[in-house]
Amino acid sequence: MASSCGCWVRDFLCSSIGRKTVMAATGLALFGFIVGHLAGNLQAFIPDHGATMKQYADMLHSKPALLWGARIGLLVLLLVHVVTAVSLAIANRAARPVPYQAKAWREASYASRTMMVSGPLILFYVVYHLLHFTTGHAHPDFQAGDPYRNLVIGFSNPLVAIVYIAAMAMLTAHLAHGLWSVAQTLGINHPKYTATLRRLSVLIALLIGAGYISVPVAVLARILK
Amino acid sequence: MKITLHVWRQKGPSDAGRMATYHHEAHADMSFLEMLDTLNEGLTLKGEEPVAFDSDCREGICGMCGIVINGIPHGPRKSTTTCQLHMREFKDGDHITLEPFRAAAFPIVRDLAVDRAAFDRVIQDGGFVSVNTGSCQDANCIPVPKKASDLAMDAAQCIGCGACVASCPNASAMLFVSAKVSHLGLLPQGQPERGDRALRMVHRMDAEGFGNCTNTRECEASCPKDIGVEFIARMNRDFTLSSALERQEKAGGGGG
Amino acid sequence: MELKSNIPSGPMDQKWEKHRFDLKLVNPANKRKYTVLVVGTGLAGASAAASLAELGYNVKVFCFQDSPRRAHSIAAQGGINAAKNYCNDGDSVHRLFYDTVKGGDYRAREANVHRLAEISVSIIDQCVAQGVPFAREYGGLLANRSFGGTQVSRTFYARGQTGQQLLLGAYQAMMRQVGLGKVQLLPRTEMLDLVLVNGAARGVVTRHLVTGKLEVHTGDAVCLATGGYGNVFFLSTNAKGSNVTAAWRAARRGALFANPCFTQIHPTCIPVSGDHQSKLTLMSESLRNDGRIWVPTKNGDTRSPSSIPEAERDYYLERRYPSFGNLVPRDVASRAAKSACDEGRGVGPGGKGVYLDFGDAVQRLGQKAIAEKYGNLFDMYQRITDENPYKVPMRIYPAIHYTMGGLWVDYNLMSNIPGLYVLGEANFSDHGANRLGASALMQGLADGYFIIPYTIGDYLAKTKLDKVAPDHAECNRVKQDVSERLQKLMAGKGKRTVDSIHRELGKLLWDKCGMARNAAGLKEALGKLPDLREEFWKNVTIPGSGESFNQSLERAGRVADFLEFAEVLLTDAHDRNESCGGHFREEYQSPEGEAQRDDVNFAHVAAWEYRGPGEKPVLHKEPLTFEIVHPTQRSYK
């Protein structure tokens, strides 16, 4: 019998499918955050010059235990997602040491083949994003407690907006494959609904991407000011 | 028809290997391997070493042949093994690139021939029902729902060619392993060992150095027998559930 | 030499049971002291290796492919017979026995065939327990179909891939034993000679095909399960690698080769398309259940089939054999196709083909129903020929498919060399002069699962076998022989490729010793054979070296053996002055063109002793007696 150390958790987490399951589970949780974050962002469109948004921010900051709990939780999820991805990628690279001279693809989508590109790029962007809108270190005129103002000023710089839009395009691609991939890895696949699930995965990713991108576009179009 | 072949030549596992180019005259009614046969006849008469490639039944069932043709295992025609591919799929003046199935778990024997013994070792670790010869009841004492039997057959059709591994961006063997896990897992005969089988076969697959599945579905598209990734999902379920639920075997020992 | 068939006494239906009791047993604790060498991993080899290992013997198993799962049994499409009578249509062990003896044109041993029919039932049980996904009815029970001219539905099948599924079952059982350490697997290893010590088979010399290394493996008995010799004809439905080498090497060491002239032609193959053709593809015989075979009534009619009116079509099988029609046995259907083509009524390129027309069936059942039944076969046909068989009738022509002849074995499947067992297609035993459809899988598995485990124990228990080490003087001598032969092959730097000579041999045999044979043609072929052999050894060229993966060298060794073996094949065909089963001698036919047996002079097994190239092999006869199924003229009218 192949490798087994007797501890089922370790066996599971060392196995290919175990690590994939970890990727799926953390991915799904992070997706939940992405949806919640989007809901927060879309408050910008409430025409009250950011009053609702500010209220929401104040509410979050008023419960530091909850806020920091969530932040630490997210960080751990992200770390596990990233570390597992790296370990899988290393194994995948080792599994084909000599590449093909010519390789063509029949089915594999661009998004599915570039998860290890879109993923790291999103990660880099997240770091910048935190310095930009959370700590303010990368923001020209940061004012703690007024997210709407920070957002409008931040995105008024077209370069910043374009970088943001590009990052959200990456996120869209990542989700378009990732969402269906979560289902597949967790064993959800049946001819009755798999095709729908795959289309739904792309649709949700596009909606989320559009939602995020709508904010900087609105700022540039001077709809939000 | 005149074609130009770019063929991977490699003397053995330790040789670095390189691409070589051959200009060749082929006929549209030839199978792809007959085209290579005629290339080899020519090389032999010139005193050069022929291009090594594996093939046996040449009717698409033994799984011995397998060449990556223009970047796709078994070539451009879907649901077709290399031996069943015909030259009419190509046209005069085409450049055709021929490479071996590339994966760390499939060391190259020579040129386009690889060693797929890793697959046998995966089967050896659980791809069976543990029944000894002779100890069976009448065949019709085990009713099997037709749909389960048909689905099991869909999985059991796997010819073990390795195209799934060759096509996968990660050289993963999930489709091959899941086909056997599902074939036996779908049948009543396979139930007693179902959980343990999934565990053992997946652990062996990992130990053989295959990559991981990133759900690109390239394997499904390259499988000459159209085996689907549905079976991979099935194996994921079996593996995860039995990782969590399977009990450790107790050392029992027979009674007096 | 007296051939002792060792058929047990007693009534036919009790022989095997009685024999099993009479066979000596090896103590369970002693089994692990014995090593059995199994060459070949097809149905017979894999099932034998698994079953012997389950009993406790140590087994070493060899195959030339990269994996044991590739053996050519995998290509069998149609099904496997068993006398289960699940269809309640009057089948029984006795009927399967009767059909097989009759179908074999009364040239098989009754006792062997009866045993096969008895065991057939257990094979299905065994395979189902292993998880072979046989076709099922909606109620969950096994489905059966009628196959290859039988009038009962006794054929079990797994779509068009029955051989594949049965082989994978046996392969998996064997791999389980590999995992348990009872079977040692040696793939890409070709047996090149047999080692005899004190007259008994004790080892094999093998060449590792990747490194070229010669090795000696010794054991207490050797089982050859190395398949048939159909590739002596170059073009056949056999896999490219199928060869006679293991059996022929044993024959050179004294094993008798029985009935080599009994070769089976399969009537439904895709016709040859050109000189580049490397093999022929079989279309399952089940196609004849719904397809109608015809040729134009006029000679040289080159109109497209759709423009030939009904009145100008000759449905010759339905005309000549009204009760069996398109479902006559293989040999009859093949010869009828040949005679239609010989009359100049053949269709397609070169006039070497007849139509297999699904037009009526599509009209009657609809294209969907036909696609459900034969979809994969139709796809395969279209892939190869680029013609759509739903619209244009298929073109088919007979091709060499199976060889009933093989090494002579007794009732215990042991050859005349003690300790050398021969299983499956490699032996001559159960099909007589013609094999019925869906019987090859049955025989391979019967030999491996249910016969050899008993009979080999008897030999091991009764025989005193001293240990033979791989460096035993006799092993070294045989290894030296092999090495010299390989060097001689590699020394050739002539102008011919191995395949070109193989093609020439194949054409000679197909022309003179194919579907129909006559004394003059056979004599002529026997005359040409020594020249071809000389041409091979003088003028063949093999690039590369013997110490590496060298596929030209592999093929050369096999062709060299075919060139020697062909002499025995031709001699047998020449000396068997009768027509029976797959052996049709033009001199011996009824006025209507039916085969005429000669039961007075040829009701025997012809076992040939090889005496060296160019020397006439020596004939040993084992008379055949028929207690139950009395020979009659086969009639399918």
GROMACS .gro file of C-alpha atoms in nm, chain A residues 10-208:
model
  199
   10ARG     CA    1  -0.241   1.425   0.773
   11ASP     CA    2  -0.298   1.157   0.511
   12PHE     CA    3  -0.591   1.353   0.379
   13LEU     CA    4  -0.415   1.687   0.379
   14CYS     CA    5  -0.108   1.542   0.210
   15SER     CA    6  -0.311   1.380  -0.066
   16SER     CA    7  -0.392   1.544  -0.397
   17ILE     CA    8  -0.767   1.529  -0.345
   18GLY     CA    9  -0.735   1.642   0.017
   19ARG     CA   10  -0.544   1.952  -0.082
   20LYS     CA   11  -0.788   2.017  -0.363
   21THR     CA   12  -1.069   1.995  -0.110
   22VAL     CA   13  -0.889   2.251   0.104
   23MET     CA   14  -0.859   2.476  -0.201
   24ALA     CA   15  -1.228   2.436  -0.270
   25ALA     CA   16  -1.340   2.497   0.087
   26THR     CA   17  -1.122   2.804   0.142
   27GLY     CA   18  -1.208   2.929  -0.205
   28LEU     CA   19  -1.576   2.901  -0.130
   29ALA     CA   20  -1.536   3.090   0.200
   30LEU     CA   21  -1.334   3.362   0.030
   31PHE     CA   22  -1.605   3.383  -0.232
   32GLY     CA   23  -1.851   3.453   0.050
   33PHE     CA   24  -1.632   3.743   0.155
   34ILE     CA   25  -1.615   3.870  -0.201
   35VAL     CA   26  -1.994   3.879  -0.218
   36GLY     CA   27  -2.018   4.059   0.117
   37HIS     CA   28  -1.752   4.308   0.017
   38LEU     CA   29  -1.938   4.379  -0.305
   39ALA     CA   30  -2.255   4.446  -0.113
   40GLY     CA   31  -2.061   4.703   0.090
   41ASN     CA   32  -1.917   4.863  -0.224
   42LEU     CA   33  -2.250   4.895  -0.396
   43GLN     CA   34  -2.370   5.119  -0.112
   44ALA     CA   35  -2.169   5.386  -0.290
   45PHE     CA   36  -2.453   5.412  -0.539
   46ILE     CA   37  -2.701   5.515  -0.271
   47PRO     CA   38  -2.733   5.887  -0.348
   48ASP     CA   39  -2.660   6.014   0.000
   49HIS     CA   40  -2.295   6.111  -0.053
   50GLY     CA   41  -2.172   5.813   0.134
   51ALA     CA   42  -2.382   5.843   0.448
   52THR     CA   43  -2.496   5.477   0.439
   53MET     CA   44  -2.150   5.365   0.362
   54LYS     CA   45  -2.009   5.558   0.651
   55GLN     CA   46  -2.274   5.416   0.880
   56TYR     CA   47  -2.180   5.067   0.769
   57ALA     CA   48  -1.810   5.137   0.828
   58ASP     CA   49  -1.880   5.282   1.170
   59MET     CA   50  -2.089   4.979   1.256
   60LEU     CA   51  -1.801   4.749   1.166
   61HIS     CA   52  -1.549   4.955   1.359
   62SER     CA   53  -1.775   4.971   1.662
   63LYS     CA   54  -1.727   4.597   1.719
   64PRO     CA   55  -1.348   4.556   1.709
   65ALA     CA   56  -1.361   4.196   1.833
   66LEU     CA   57  -1.585   4.099   1.545
   67LEU     CA   58  -1.389   4.305   1.293
   68TRP     CA   59  -1.055   4.166   1.395
   69GLY     CA   60  -1.196   3.821   1.423
   70ALA     CA   61  -1.316   3.846   1.066
   71ARG     CA   62  -0.991   3.997   0.947
   72ILE     CA   63  -0.782   3.727   1.108
   73GLY     CA   64  -1.018   3.462   0.982
   74LEU     CA   65  -0.993   3.597   0.629
   75LEU     CA   66  -0.618   3.618   0.653
   76VAL     CA   67  -0.597   3.258   0.764
   77LEU     CA   68  -0.831   3.147   0.484
   78LEU     CA   69  -0.626   3.339   0.233
   79LEU     CA   70  -0.300   3.201   0.367
   80VAL     CA   71  -0.425   2.843   0.356
   81HIS     CA   72  -0.564   2.900   0.006
   82VAL     CA   73  -0.232   3.042  -0.112
   83VAL     CA   74  -0.001   2.797   0.062
   84THR     CA   75  -0.202   2.499  -0.061
   85ALA     CA   76  -0.206   2.642  -0.412
   86VAL     CA   77   0.169   2.681  -0.406
   87SER     CA   78   0.223   2.327  -0.283
   88LEU     CA   79  -0.006   2.193  -0.555
   89ALA     CA   80   0.163   2.403  -0.820
   90ILE     CA   81   0.504   2.276  -0.721
   91ALA     CA   82   0.383   1.917  -0.747
   92ASN     CA   83   0.217   1.991  -1.081
   93ARG     CA   84   0.534   2.137  -1.221
   94ALA     CA   85   0.732   1.835  -1.105
   95ALA     CA   86   0.479   1.606  -1.270
   96ARG     CA   87   0.584   1.728  -1.614
   97PRO     CA   88   0.951   1.820  -1.607
   98VAL     CA   89   0.992   1.834  -1.985
   99PRO     CA   90   0.729   2.053  -2.149
  100TYR     CA   91   0.573   1.991  -2.489
  101GLN     CA   92   0.731   2.162  -2.786
  102ALA     CA   93   0.385   2.215  -2.924
  103LYS     CA   94   0.077   2.199  -2.705
  104ALA     CA   95  -0.277   2.261  -2.816
  105TRP     CA   96  -0.589   2.269  -2.605
  106ARG     CA   97  -0.917   2.115  -2.692
  107GLU     CA   98  -1.132   2.200  -2.395
  108ALA     CA   99  -0.934   2.362  -2.115
  109SER     CA  100  -1.042   2.727  -2.096
  110TYR     CA  101  -0.791   3.008  -2.071
  111ALA     CA  102  -0.920   3.087  -1.722
  112SER     CA  103  -0.877   2.727  -1.606
  113ARG     CA  104  -0.520   2.711  -1.728
  114THR     CA  105  -0.420   3.043  -1.573
  115MET     CA  106  -0.546   3.006  -1.216
  116MET     CA  107  -0.185   3.022  -1.105
  117VAL     CA  108  -0.151   3.356  -1.284
  118SER     CA  109  -0.481   3.516  -1.190
  119GLY     CA  110  -0.445   3.399  -0.831
  120PRO     CA  111  -0.106   3.558  -0.752
  121LEU     CA  112  -0.199   3.878  -0.938
  122ILE     CA  113  -0.513   3.910  -0.727
  123LEU     CA  114  -0.301   3.851  -0.418
  124PHE     CA  115  -0.058   4.128  -0.511
  125TYR     CA  116  -0.347   4.354  -0.578
  126VAL     CA  117  -0.504   4.276  -0.240
  127VAL     CA  118  -0.187   4.395  -0.064
  128TYR     CA  119  -0.194   4.722  -0.255
  129HIS     CA  120  -0.567   4.747  -0.200
  130LEU     CA  121  -0.525   4.719   0.178
  131LEU     CA  122  -0.252   4.988   0.174
  132HIS     CA  123  -0.476   5.199  -0.044
  133PHE     CA  124  -0.818   5.185   0.119
  134THR     CA  125  -0.770   5.021   0.458
  135THR     CA  126  -0.453   5.167   0.606
  136GLY     CA  127  -0.428   5.460   0.366
  137HIS     CA  128  -0.051   5.433   0.319
  138ALA     CA  129  -0.086   5.429  -0.060
  139HIS     CA  130  -0.366   5.684  -0.068
  140PRO     CA  131  -0.299   6.052  -0.158
  141ASP     CA  132  -0.549   6.191   0.088
  142PHE     CA  133  -0.676   5.923   0.322
  143GLN     CA  134  -0.934   6.002   0.586
  144ALA     CA  135  -1.010   5.724   0.829
  145GLY     CA  136  -1.380   5.670   0.875
  146ASP     CA  137  -1.496   5.818   0.547
  147PRO     CA  138  -1.484   5.538   0.293
  148TYR     CA  139  -1.695   5.712   0.030
  149ARG     CA  140  -1.463   6.008   0.011
  150ASN     CA  141  -1.155   5.785   0.006
  151LEU     CA  142  -1.308   5.586  -0.272
  152VAL     CA  143  -1.399   5.880  -0.492
  153ILE     CA  144  -1.061   6.046  -0.448
  154GLY     CA  145  -0.878   5.717  -0.492
  155PHE     CA  146  -1.050   5.628  -0.819
  156SER     CA  147  -1.029   5.979  -0.959
  157ASN     CA  148  -0.680   5.886  -1.063
  158PRO     CA  149  -0.741   5.697  -1.390
  159LEU     CA  150  -0.429   5.484  -1.344
  160VAL     CA  151  -0.551   5.362  -1.003
  161ALA     CA  152  -0.892   5.292  -1.149
  162ILE     CA  153  -0.751   5.099  -1.442
  163VAL     CA  154  -0.533   4.886  -1.217
  164TYR     CA  155  -0.839   4.816  -1.006
  165ILE     CA  156  -1.045   4.724  -1.312
  166ALA     CA  157  -0.768   4.493  -1.434
  167ALA     CA  158  -0.750   4.324  -1.096
  168MET     CA  159  -1.124   4.271  -1.095
  169ALA     CA  160  -1.103   4.121  -1.443
  170MET     CA  161  -0.854   3.873  -1.299
  171LEU     CA  162  -1.094   3.801  -1.016
  172THR     CA  163  -1.369   3.739  -1.268
  173ALA     CA  164  -1.157   3.491  -1.457
  174HIS     CA  165  -1.050   3.324  -1.134
  175LEU     CA  166  -1.410   3.286  -1.022
  176ALA     CA  167  -1.542   3.182  -1.361
  177HIS     CA  168  -1.336   2.863  -1.337
  178GLY     CA  169  -1.307   2.851  -0.959
  179LEU     CA  170  -1.675   2.840  -0.876
  180TRP     CA  171  -1.746   2.538  -1.095
  181SER     CA  172  -1.420   2.387  -0.984
  182VAL     CA  173  -1.535   2.406  -0.621
  183ALA     CA  174  -1.842   2.203  -0.706
  184GLN     CA  175  -1.643   1.946  -0.903
  185THR     CA  176  -1.380   1.907  -0.633
  186LEU     CA  177  -1.642   1.863  -0.364
  187GLY     CA  178  -1.792   1.591  -0.577
  188ILE     CA  179  -2.092   1.775  -0.715
  189ASN     CA  180  -2.128   1.667  -1.075
  190HIS     CA  181  -2.425   1.511  -1.242
  191PRO     CA  182  -2.534   1.520  -1.605
  192LYS     CA  183  -2.863   1.673  -1.496
  193TYR     CA  184  -2.714   1.996  -1.373
  194THR     CA  185  -2.343   2.015  -1.444
  195ALA     CA  186  -2.379   2.210  -1.767
  196THR     CA  187  -2.604   2.462  -1.592
  197LEU     CA  188  -2.366   2.480  -1.301
  198ARG     CA  189  -2.079   2.560  -1.532
  199ARG     CA  190  -2.273   2.835  -1.708
  200LEU     CA  191  -2.394   2.969  -1.376
  201SER     CA  192  -2.037   2.981  -1.253
  202VAL     CA  193  -1.938   3.205  -1.543
  203LEU     CA  194  -2.249   3.418  -1.503
  204ILE     CA  195  -2.194   3.476  -1.131
  205ALA     CA  196  -1.829   3.561  -1.194
  206LEU     CA  197  -1.931   3.814  -1.460
  207LEU     CA  198  -2.193   3.971  -1.233
  208ILE     CA  199  -1.947   4.001  -0.949
   0.00000   0.00000   0.00000
